[in-house]
Amino acid sequence: MPRLDLPMVKNKCKDMSNKIYIFDTTLRDGEQVPGCQLDTHEKVLIAKELETLGVDVIEAGFPISSPGDYKSVMEISKAVNDPVICALTRAVEKDIEVAAESLKYAKRKRIHTGIGSSDYHIKYKFNSTREKVIERAVAAVKFAKKYVEDIEFYAEDAGRADNQYLAQMVEAVIAAGATVINIPDTTGYCLPWQYGEKIKYLMEHVSNIHKAILSVHCHNDLGMATANTIAGISNGARQVEVTINGIGERAGNTSLEEVAMIIRTHSTLNMHTDIQSRQLNKISQMVSGMMNMPVQPNKAIVGANAFAHSSGIHQDGVIKHRENYEVIAPEEVGVDQSSIILTARSGKAALRYHLNRLDFKIDKEELEDVYQKFLIMADGNKDICDDDLIVMMGGELDDNKIEIGDVQVVSGSKPLKPVATVALNIDGNPFSASATGSGAINAALNAINNIIGEHLILDTFDVDSLVHGSREGGKVSLRVLYNDKLYFGYGEHDDIVMASVQAYVNAINKMKFRTVKAEEKVMGMAS
Ligand code: KIV
Ligand code: ZN
């Protein structure tokens, strides 16, 4: 298959498999979602994280659309060294001039210009003809080429465009100097085989296709974005346009983590990316937190349940051999370990696993009795935590060695940082400390870390807001990682910072100050 390497992308290929270039558009297509808007500082932080993740191209924004977007493209261009920085435009000269200006500090730059290619767009968006649209496309590429060598052209709504016409358009813009051709399924319409055939058709019918690379950009309106992307690269495309967590307009874009892990998991595809997969979980949480877009728990790769097993049959299988029920090891994507969730659907293997983890030694006959007791308890609860098991086993919880005293938080807008002062009573002795943080909650938790002298890793943090008239508060559930073990904490308060402090202290009480009577642990069950 004839191929041309992107002129502005370093090829780090170490083996003979096909490199798939990762074009991340979290900060452009992803950020278009209402409520997800970021300021320049936040965008720069995400861009740097994308660089660490190993993406090849960062689409940093649509500079003509707002002064904020213009500034973000410029600041990202300054802050990022390795990936190509790309700016979006319409096939309009002013857009292209502004984009070129915003990219002036980029070490490696690309302009992404384009126009609609389906008859819907040609007729109802541009009130034009197929011929005139190709003329505009060619003119835009030639104009952009005056400023930047690396020009990506998008044929918007290519998913619904006539393949013959699309091929003419693609051939014309490559002749005009386009180096990358983006074939967006803008409306998420195509079936995987249709989209794959479209790419194949272009590979076979565009005479100068060897002078550019084809890029796939799929939307998820019918839930097929990832499948379509894989169909595209299986038929000759070599760049994928993706977002972290699949965020994007309407049902979103193809998710980066899914494509990266499919390529990594399926060696028969004979492809590779430069994605450092162990960074995936971290960047997923960062994007979700900054953009205020929770990740659905059952989201592939990065959802909270992606490595959680709750039915008895699966738990037994995964305890015997992880690969019985997992195609990816959690560490590969930066998750510490698979979790075996205890519910009324869990079996004895899972129960024994958790009791062993909590140091309860138990033989086969005892397990039978304990399991019956467990089922009665589990029937009345959504899930069972360590405390429930300890109480069930006759252990004693001594959870209140740390009590919360006064808490004061002063919020601040940039460049001032929020500051918190927290007082705790530990074993009857008063302690207090202050700390700053990225937000009021973060500052309060940092102050607690200063008192206990540990830097704890927050694994998950969920807030369920409560609004009573003019009073706002919330329920906070969190998980803290300490010495390779996870501790759950829960808090509920009219003030969300207080609810967070309660939850954090609740988790710390469990990790540092729990006592379980040794003789009862060995005996197994209290009568
Ligand atoms: O979905 C789409 O067609 C786009 C283009 C602007 C590239 O996002
Ligand atoms: Zn798009």
Coordinates of C-alpha atoms and ligand atoms in Angstrom, one line a residue:
M1 CA 0.0 0.0 0.0
P2 CA 1.6 3.3 -1.0
R3 CA 2.1 5.6 2.0
L4 CA 3.6 9.0 2.7
D5 CA 4.7 9.8 6.2
L6 CA 3.4 13.1 7.6
P7 CA 6.1 15.7 6.9
M8 CA 5.7 17.3 10.3
V9 CA 5.3 14.2 12.4
K10 CA 8.3 12.4 13.8
N11 CA 8.0 8.8 13.0
K12 CA 9.1 6.9 16.1
C13 CA 8.3 3.5 14.6
K14 CA 10.5 0.9 16.1
D15 CA 9.1 -2.2 14.4
M16 CA 7.6 -3.1 11.0
S17 CA 4.0 -2.6 12.0
N18 CA 2.0 0.3 10.6
K19 CA 2.1 3.4 12.8
I20 CA -1.3 4.9 13.4
Y21 CA -1.1 8.7 14.0
I22 CA -3.2 9.9 16.9
F23 CA -4.8 13.2 16.2
D24 CA -6.4 14.4 19.5
T25 CA -9.3 16.9 19.2
T26 CA -10.4 17.0 22.8
L27 CA -9.5 20.7 22.9
R28 CA -11.5 21.5 19.7
D29 CA -14.3 19.0 18.9
G30 CA -14.5 17.9 22.5
E31 CA -14.5 21.3 23.9
Q32 CA -17.4 22.4 21.7
V33 CA -19.8 20.6 24.1
P34 CA -21.9 22.9 26.2
G35 CA -20.6 23.1 29.8
C36 CA -17.2 21.8 28.9
Q37 CA -15.4 25.1 28.1
L38 CA -11.9 25.5 29.5
D39 CA -9.8 28.5 30.0
T40 CA -6.4 28.9 28.4
H41 CA -4.5 27.7 31.4
E42 CA -6.6 24.5 31.7
K43 CA -6.2 23.9 28.0
V44 CA -2.4 24.2 28.3
L45 CA -2.4 21.7 31.2
I46 CA -4.4 19.2 29.1
A47 CA -2.2 19.8 26.1
K48 CA 0.9 19.0 28.1
E49 CA -0.7 15.9 29.4
L50 CA -1.6 14.8 25.9
E51 CA 2.1 15.3 25.0
T52 CA 3.1 13.0 27.8
L53 CA 0.5 10.5 26.6
G54 CA 2.2 10.4 23.2
V55 CA -0.3 11.9 20.8
D56 CA 1.1 13.0 17.5
V57 CA -1.2 15.9 16.7
I58 CA -3.1 18.2 19.1
E59 CA -6.0 20.1 17.5
A60 CA -5.8 23.1 19.9
G61 CA -8.8 25.1 18.7
F62 CA -10.6 27.1 16.1
P63 CA -8.8 30.4 16.4
I64 CA -11.3 32.6 14.4
S65 CA -14.1 31.5 16.6
S66 CA -13.2 33.6 19.7
P67 CA -10.3 35.5 21.2
G68 CA -10.1 32.9 23.9
D69 CA -9.6 30.1 21.3
Y70 CA -7.0 32.2 19.5
K71 CA -5.0 32.7 22.7
S72 CA -5.3 29.0 23.6
V73 CA -3.8 27.9 20.3
M74 CA -1.0 30.4 20.8
E75 CA -0.2 29.4 24.4
I76 CA -0.4 25.7 23.6
S77 CA 2.0 26.3 20.7
K78 CA 4.5 27.8 23.1
A79 CA 4.0 25.2 25.8
V80 CA 4.2 22.0 23.7
N81 CA 7.3 20.7 21.9
D82 CA 6.7 17.3 20.3
P83 CA 3.2 17.0 18.9
V84 CA 2.1 18.9 15.8
I85 CA -0.2 21.8 16.8
C86 CA -3.2 22.0 14.5
A87 CA -5.7 24.9 14.2
L88 CA -9.1 24.5 12.5
T89 CA -10.6 26.9 9.9
R90 CA -13.4 27.0 7.4
A91 CA -12.5 27.3 3.7
V92 CA -12.4 31.1 4.3
E93 CA -9.3 33.2 3.8
K94 CA -9.7 35.3 7.0
D95 CA -10.0 32.0 9.1
I96 CA -6.8 30.7 7.6
E97 CA -4.9 34.0 8.2
V98 CA -5.9 34.1 11.8
A99 CA -5.1 30.4 12.3
A100 CA -1.6 30.9 10.8
E101 CA -1.0 33.8 13.1
S102 CA -2.1 31.8 16.2
L103 CA 0.3 29.1 15.2
K104 CA 3.3 31.3 14.9
Y105 CA 5.1 29.8 18.0
A106 CA 4.3 26.2 17.2
K107 CA 7.5 24.1 16.6
R108 CA 5.5 21.9 14.2
K109 CA 2.2 23.3 12.8
R110 CA -0.7 22.3 10.8
I111 CA -3.8 24.1 9.4
H112 CA -6.9 22.1 9.2
T113 CA -9.3 23.6 6.6
G114 CA -12.3 22.1 4.7
I115 CA -15.8 22.3 3.5
G116 CA -18.9 20.1 3.2
S117 CA -18.8 17.3 0.7
S118 CA -22.3 15.7 1.0
D119 CA -25.1 16.9 -1.2
Y120 CA -26.9 18.0 2.0
H121 CA -24.2 20.4 2.8
I122 CA -23.6 21.5 -0.8
K123 CA -27.3 22.2 -1.4
Y124 CA -28.7 23.2 2.0
K125 CA -25.7 24.8 3.7
F126 CA -23.8 26.5 0.8
N127 CA -26.6 26.7 -1.8
S128 CA -23.9 25.8 -4.2
T129 CA -22.9 23.1 -6.7
R130 CA -20.5 20.2 -6.5
E131 CA -18.1 21.9 -8.9
K132 CA -18.0 25.3 -7.1
V133 CA -17.5 23.5 -3.7
I134 CA -14.4 21.8 -5.2
E135 CA -13.1 25.1 -6.4
R136 CA -13.5 26.6 -2.9
A137 CA -11.8 23.6 -1.4
V138 CA -8.8 23.9 -3.7
A139 CA -8.5 27.7 -3.2
A140 CA -8.5 27.2 0.6
V141 CA -5.8 24.6 0.5
K142 CA -3.6 26.8 -1.8
F143 CA -4.2 29.8 0.4
A144 CA -3.3 27.9 3.6
K145 CA -0.2 26.5 1.8
K146 CA 1.3 30.0 1.6
Y147 CA 1.6 30.0 5.4
V148 CA 2.1 26.4 6.5
E149 CA 3.5 23.3 4.7
D150 CA 1.4 20.7 6.5
I151 CA -2.3 21.2 5.5
E152 CA -5.0 18.9 6.5
F153 CA -8.2 19.1 4.5
Y154 CA -11.6 17.9 5.9
A155 CA -14.4 16.9 3.6
E156 CA -17.2 17.6 6.1
D157 CA -20.1 15.0 6.2
A158 CA -18.0 12.7 4.0
G159 CA -19.9 9.8 5.6
R160 CA -23.0 10.7 3.6
A161 CA -21.1 12.0 0.5
D162 CA -21.2 10.2 -2.9
N163 CA -17.9 8.3 -3.1
Q164 CA -17.2 9.2 -6.7
Y165 CA -17.6 12.9 -6.0
L166 CA -15.6 12.6 -2.7
A167 CA -12.7 11.0 -4.7
Q168 CA -12.7 13.9 -7.1
M169 CA -12.6 16.4 -4.2
V170 CA -9.8 14.5 -2.5
E171 CA -7.7 14.3 -5.7
A172 CA -8.1 18.0 -6.3
V173 CA -7.1 19.1 -2.8
I174 CA -4.1 16.7 -2.8
A175 CA -3.0 18.2 -6.1
A176 CA -3.4 21.7 -4.4
G177 CA -1.0 20.6 -1.6
A178 CA -3.0 18.9 1.2
T179 CA -0.9 16.5 3.1
V180 CA -3.6 14.8 5.2
I181 CA -7.2 14.2 4.1
N182 CA -9.8 13.9 6.8
I183 CA -12.9 11.9 5.9
P184 CA -15.3 12.8 8.7
D185 CA -18.5 10.8 9.4
T186 CA -19.8 14.1 10.8
T187 CA -23.3 12.8 11.6
G188 CA -22.2 9.3 12.8
Y189 CA -24.3 7.8 10.1
C190 CA -22.2 5.1 8.5
L191 CA -22.1 1.4 9.2
P192 CA -18.6 0.1 9.9
W193 CA -18.5 -1.8 6.6
Q194 CA -19.7 1.2 4.6
Y195 CA -17.2 3.5 6.2
G196 CA -14.4 1.0 5.6
E197 CA -15.5 0.7 2.0
K198 CA -15.4 4.5 1.6
I199 CA -11.8 4.6 2.7
K200 CA -10.9 1.6 0.5
Y201 CA -12.6 3.3 -2.5
L202 CA -10.5 6.4 -1.9
M203 CA -7.3 4.4 -1.6
E204 CA -8.1 2.7 -4.9
H205 CA -9.6 5.6 -6.9
V206 CA -7.7 8.7 -6.0
S207 CA -4.6 8.7 -8.3
N208 CA -2.4 10.8 -6.1
I209 CA -3.4 9.3 -2.8
H210 CA 0.2 8.2 -2.1
K211 CA 1.0 11.9 -1.6
A212 CA -1.2 12.3 1.5
I213 CA -2.5 10.2 4.3
L214 CA -6.1 9.5 5.0
S215 CA -7.5 10.4 8.4
V216 CA -10.7 9.0 10.0
H217 CA -12.9 11.3 12.1
C218 CA -16.0 9.5 13.4
H219 CA -18.9 10.7 15.5
N220 CA -20.9 8.4 17.8
D221 CA -24.5 9.2 17.0
L222 CA -25.4 5.6 16.4
G223 CA -22.8 4.2 18.8
M224 CA -20.5 3.2 16.0
A225 CA -17.6 5.7 16.2
T226 CA -15.0 3.3 17.4
A227 CA -16.1 0.5 15.1
N228 CA -16.0 2.9 12.1
T229 CA -12.6 4.2 13.1
I230 CA -11.2 0.6 13.2
A231 CA -12.9 -0.1 9.8
G232 CA -11.2 3.0 8.5
I233 CA -7.7 2.1 9.5
S234 CA -8.2 -1.5 8.4
N235 CA -8.8 -0.2 4.9
G236 CA -5.8 2.1 4.6
A237 CA -6.4 5.2 6.8
R238 CA -3.3 6.0 8.9
Q239 CA -4.5 8.8 11.2
V240 CA -7.4 8.7 13.7
E241 CA -9.1 11.7 15.1
V242 CA -10.2 11.1 18.7
T243 CA -11.0 12.6 22.0
I244 CA -10.3 11.6 25.6
N245 CA -13.4 9.8 27.1
G246 CA -15.0 10.2 23.6
I247 CA -16.3 13.6 24.5
G248 CA -17.7 15.7 21.7
E249 CA -20.9 17.2 20.4
R250 CA -24.1 15.2 20.7
A251 CA -23.1 11.6 21.3
G252 CA -19.4 12.4 21.1
N253 CA -16.4 11.5 19.0
T254 CA -14.4 8.3 18.9
S255 CA -12.6 7.8 22.2
L256 CA -8.8 7.8 22.1
E257 CA -8.5 5.2 24.8
E258 CA -10.7 2.7 23.0
V259 CA -8.8 3.0 19.7
A260 CA -5.4 2.9 21.4
M261 CA -6.3 -0.2 23.4
I262 CA -7.9 -2.0 20.5
I263 CA -4.7 -1.5 18.4
R264 CA -2.6 -2.7 21.4
T265 CA -4.7 -5.7 22.2
H266 CA -5.2 -7.0 18.6
S267 CA -1.8 -7.7 17.3
T268 CA -3.3 -9.2 14.1
L269 CA -4.1 -5.6 13.0
N270 CA -0.4 -5.2 12.7
M271 CA -0.5 -1.6 13.8
H272 CA 0.9 0.5 16.6
T273 CA 0.6 3.9 18.2
D274 CA 2.9 5.9 20.4
I275 CA 0.3 6.1 23.2
Q276 CA 1.7 5.5 26.7
S277 CA -1.3 3.5 27.8
R278 CA -0.5 3.7 31.5
Q279 CA -1.3 7.4 31.3
L280 CA -4.9 6.7 30.1
N281 CA -6.7 6.5 33.4
K282 CA -5.0 9.6 34.7
I283 CA -5.8 11.8 31.7
S284 CA -9.3 10.5 31.5
Q285 CA -9.9 11.7 35.1
M286 CA -8.2 15.0 34.4
V287 CA -10.4 15.7 31.4
S288 CA -13.5 14.5 33.1
G289 CA -12.8 16.7 36.2
M290 CA -11.8 19.9 34.3
M291 CA -14.6 19.6 31.8
N292 CA -17.3 18.7 34.3
M293 CA -18.2 15.6 32.2
P294 CA -18.5 12.5 34.4
V295 CA -17.3 9.2 32.7
Q296 CA -20.1 6.7 32.6
P297 CA -19.2 3.8 35.0
N298 CA -19.5 1.2 32.2
K299 CA -17.3 3.2 29.8
A300 CA -14.8 0.9 28.1
I301 CA -11.2 1.2 29.4
V302 CA -11.7 4.2 31.7
G303 CA -15.1 3.7 33.4
A304 CA -15.1 3.0 37.1
N305 CA -16.5 -0.5 36.4
A306 CA -14.2 -1.3 33.5
F307 CA -12.2 -3.7 35.7
A308 CA -14.9 -4.4 38.4
H309 CA -16.4 -7.9 38.6
S310 CA -19.6 -8.4 40.5
S311 CA -21.3 -11.6 39.4
G312 CA -20.3 -14.8 41.2
I313 CA -19.3 -16.8 38.1
H314 CA -17.1 -14.0 36.8
Q315 CA -15.5 -13.4 40.2
D316 CA -14.6 -17.0 40.6
G317 CA -13.2 -17.0 37.1
V318 CA -11.1 -13.9 37.5
I319 CA -9.8 -15.0 40.9
K320 CA -8.6 -18.3 39.3
H321 CA -7.0 -16.6 36.3
R322 CA -7.5 -12.9 35.5
E323 CA -7.6 -13.5 31.7
N324 CA -10.7 -15.6 32.1
Y325 CA -12.7 -12.4 32.1
E326 CA -10.3 -9.6 31.2
V327 CA -8.7 -8.8 27.8
I328 CA -6.6 -6.0 29.2
A329 CA -4.6 -6.0 32.4
P330 CA -5.8 -3.0 34.5
E331 CA -2.2 -1.8 35.0
E332 CA -1.8 -1.4 31.3
V333 CA -4.2 1.6 31.4
G334 CA -3.0 2.9 34.8
V335 CA -5.6 1.2 37.0
D336 CA -4.0 -0.4 40.0
Q337 CA -6.0 -3.6 40.1
S338 CA -9.2 -5.3 39.1
S339 CA -11.9 -5.1 41.7
I340 CA -14.1 -7.8 43.0
I341 CA -17.2 -6.1 44.2
L342 CA -19.3 -7.8 46.8
T343 CA -23.0 -7.9 46.2
A344 CA -25.8 -10.4 46.7
R345 CA -24.7 -11.8 43.3
S346 CA -21.2 -12.7 44.6
G347 CA -20.1 -16.2 45.2
K348 CA -18.0 -17.8 47.9
A349 CA -14.8 -17.3 46.0
A350 CA -15.2 -13.6 46.1
L351 CA -16.1 -13.6 49.7
R352 CA -13.1 -15.8 50.7
Y353 CA -10.9 -13.5 48.5
H354 CA -12.0 -10.4 50.5
L355 CA -11.8 -12.1 53.9
N356 CA -8.3 -13.2 53.2
R357 CA -7.4 -9.7 52.1
L358 CA -8.7 -8.5 55.5
D359 CA -6.6 -11.2 57.3
F360 CA -9.5 -13.5 58.3
K361 CA -8.3 -17.1 58.1
I362 CA -11.3 -19.3 57.3
D363 CA -11.6 -23.0 56.4
K364 CA -14.1 -24.6 54.0
E365 CA -16.8 -25.4 56.5
E366 CA -16.7 -22.0 58.1
L367 CA -17.0 -20.4 54.7
E368 CA -20.3 -22.2 54.1
D369 CA -21.8 -20.6 57.3
V370 CA -20.2 -17.2 56.7
Y371 CA -21.5 -17.2 53.2
Q372 CA -25.2 -17.7 54.3
K373 CA -24.7 -14.8 56.8
F374 CA -23.2 -12.7 54.0
L375 CA -26.1 -13.3 51.7
I376 CA -28.6 -12.1 54.2
M377 CA -26.6 -9.0 54.8
A378 CA -25.9 -8.4 51.0
D379 CA -29.6 -8.7 50.2
G380 CA -30.3 -5.5 52.1
N381 CA -27.4 -3.6 50.7
K382 CA -26.3 -2.3 47.3
D383 CA -22.7 -3.4 47.9
I384 CA -20.7 -4.6 50.9
C385 CA -17.6 -2.7 52.1
D386 CA -14.8 -3.8 54.3
D387 CA -16.5 -2.5 57.5
D388 CA -19.5 -4.6 56.8
L389 CA -17.4 -7.7 56.5
I390 CA -15.4 -6.9 59.7
V391 CA -18.6 -6.4 61.7
M392 CA -20.1 -9.6 60.1
M393 CA -16.9 -11.5 61.2
G394 CA -17.3 -10.2 64.8
G395 CA -14.5 -7.7 64.5
E396 CA -14.6 -4.4 66.2
L397 CA -14.5 -1.1 64.4
D398 CA -12.8 1.7 66.1
D399 CA -13.4 4.3 63.5
N400 CA -13.5 7.5 65.4
K401 CA -9.9 8.0 66.6
I402 CA -9.8 11.1 64.4
E403 CA -12.5 13.6 65.0
I404 CA -13.1 16.7 62.9
G405 CA -12.7 20.1 64.7
D406 CA -13.0 23.5 63.0
V407 CA -12.6 23.8 59.3
Q408 CA -12.2 27.1 57.5
V409 CA -11.8 27.7 53.8
V410 CA -11.0 30.9 51.9
S411 CA -11.7 30.7 48.2
G412 CA -9.7 32.7 45.7
S413 CA -9.8 33.5 42.1
K414 CA -6.6 33.2 40.0
P415 CA -3.8 34.0 40.8
L416 CA -4.9 33.7 44.4
K417 CA -5.2 30.1 45.6
P418 CA -7.9 28.8 47.9
V419 CA -6.5 28.2 51.4
A420 CA -7.9 25.8 54.0
T421 CA -7.2 25.4 57.7
V422 CA -8.4 22.2 59.3
A423 CA -8.3 21.2 63.0
L424 CA -8.5 17.5 63.9
N425 CA -8.6 15.7 67.2
I426 CA -6.5 12.6 67.1
D427 CA -6.7 10.3 70.1
G428 CA -7.7 13.2 72.2
N429 CA -4.9 15.5 71.0
P430 CA -5.6 18.6 69.0
F431 CA -3.8 19.2 65.7
S432 CA -4.3 21.8 63.0
A433 CA -2.7 22.7 59.6
S434 CA -3.3 24.9 56.6
A435 CA -2.7 24.3 52.9
T436 CA -3.5 25.7 49.5
G437 CA -5.1 23.7 46.7
S438 CA -6.4 23.9 43.2
G439 CA -9.9 24.4 44.7
A440 CA -11.4 24.7 48.2
I441 CA -11.9 20.9 48.6
N442 CA -8.4 20.1 47.4
A443 CA -7.0 22.7 49.9
A444 CA -8.9 21.1 52.8
L445 CA -7.7 17.6 51.9
N446 CA -4.2 18.9 51.6
A447 CA -4.4 20.4 55.0
I448 CA -5.5 17.0 56.4
N449 CA -2.5 15.4 54.6
N450 CA -0.3 17.9 56.3
I451 CA -1.6 16.9 59.7
I452 CA -1.3 13.2 59.2
G453 CA 2.0 13.5 57.4
E454 CA 1.0 11.3 54.5
H455 CA 0.3 12.1 50.9
L456 CA -2.7 9.9 50.1
I457 CA -3.8 9.1 46.6
L458 CA -7.4 9.9 45.9
D459 CA -8.6 7.1 43.6
T460 CA -12.2 8.2 43.0
F461 CA -14.3 11.1 44.2
D462 CA -18.0 11.3 43.6
V463 CA -20.4 14.1 44.6
D464 CA -24.1 13.7 44.8
S465 CA -25.4 17.3 45.2
L466 CA -28.2 18.0 47.6
V467 CA -30.2 21.2 47.2
H468 CA -32.6 22.2 49.9
G469 CA -34.1 25.6 49.1
S470 CA -31.3 28.1 49.1
R471 CA -29.0 25.6 51.0
E472 CA -26.7 23.5 48.9
G473 CA -24.7 20.6 50.1
G474 CA -23.8 17.1 49.0
K475 CA -23.0 13.5 49.7
V476 CA -19.4 12.6 49.0
S477 CA -18.1 9.1 48.4
L478 CA -14.5 8.6 47.7
R479 CA -11.8 6.0 47.6
V480 CA -8.3 6.5 48.8
L481 CA -5.3 4.3 47.9
Y482 CA -2.9 3.6 50.8
N483 CA -0.3 0.8 50.9
D484 CA -1.9 -0.8 47.8
K485 CA -5.3 -1.0 49.5
L486 CA -8.4 1.0 48.8
Y487 CA -10.3 2.6 51.6
F488 CA -13.8 4.0 51.1
G489 CA -15.0 7.1 52.8
Y490 CA -18.4 8.8 53.0
G491 CA -19.6 12.2 54.1
E492 CA -22.8 14.1 54.0
H493 CA -23.2 17.8 54.9
D494 CA -24.9 21.0 53.9
D495 CA -21.5 22.3 52.9
I496 CA -19.8 20.4 50.2
V497 CA -16.3 21.1 51.6
M498 CA -17.4 19.7 54.9
A499 CA -18.9 16.6 53.3
S500 CA -15.5 16.0 51.5
V501 CA -13.6 16.5 54.8
Q502 CA -15.9 14.0 56.5
A503 CA -15.5 11.4 53.7
Y504 CA -11.7 11.8 53.7
V505 CA -11.4 11.5 57.5
N506 CA -13.8 8.5 57.4
A507 CA -11.4 6.7 55.0
I508 CA -8.4 7.7 57.0
N509 CA -10.0 6.4 60.2
K510 CA -10.4 3.0 58.5
M511 CA -6.8 2.8 57.2
K512 CA -4.8 4.0 60.2
F513 CA -6.9 3.3 63.3
R514 CA -9.0 0.3 62.8
T515 CA -8.5 -2.5 65.3
V516 CA -9.9 -5.9 65.0
K517 CA -9.5 -8.3 67.9
A518 CA -6.9 -10.8 66.9
E519 CA -8.4 -13.8 68.4
E520 CA -11.7 -13.2 66.7
K521 CA -9.9 -12.9 63.3
V522 CA -8.4 -16.3 63.7
M523 CA -11.5 -17.9 65.0
G524 CA -13.4 -16.5 62.0
M525 CA -16.9 -15.8 63.2
A526 CA -18.3 -14.5 66.4
S527 CA -21.3 -16.6 67.4
Ligands
KIV1 O1 -17.2 16.3 12.4 C1 -16.6 17.0 11.6 O2 -16.9 17.0 10.4 C2 -15.6 18.0 12.1 C3 -14.9 18.7 11.0 C4 -14.9 20.2 11.3 C5 -13.5 18.2 10.9 O3 -15.4 18.1 13.2
ZN2 ZN -16.2 16.4 14.3

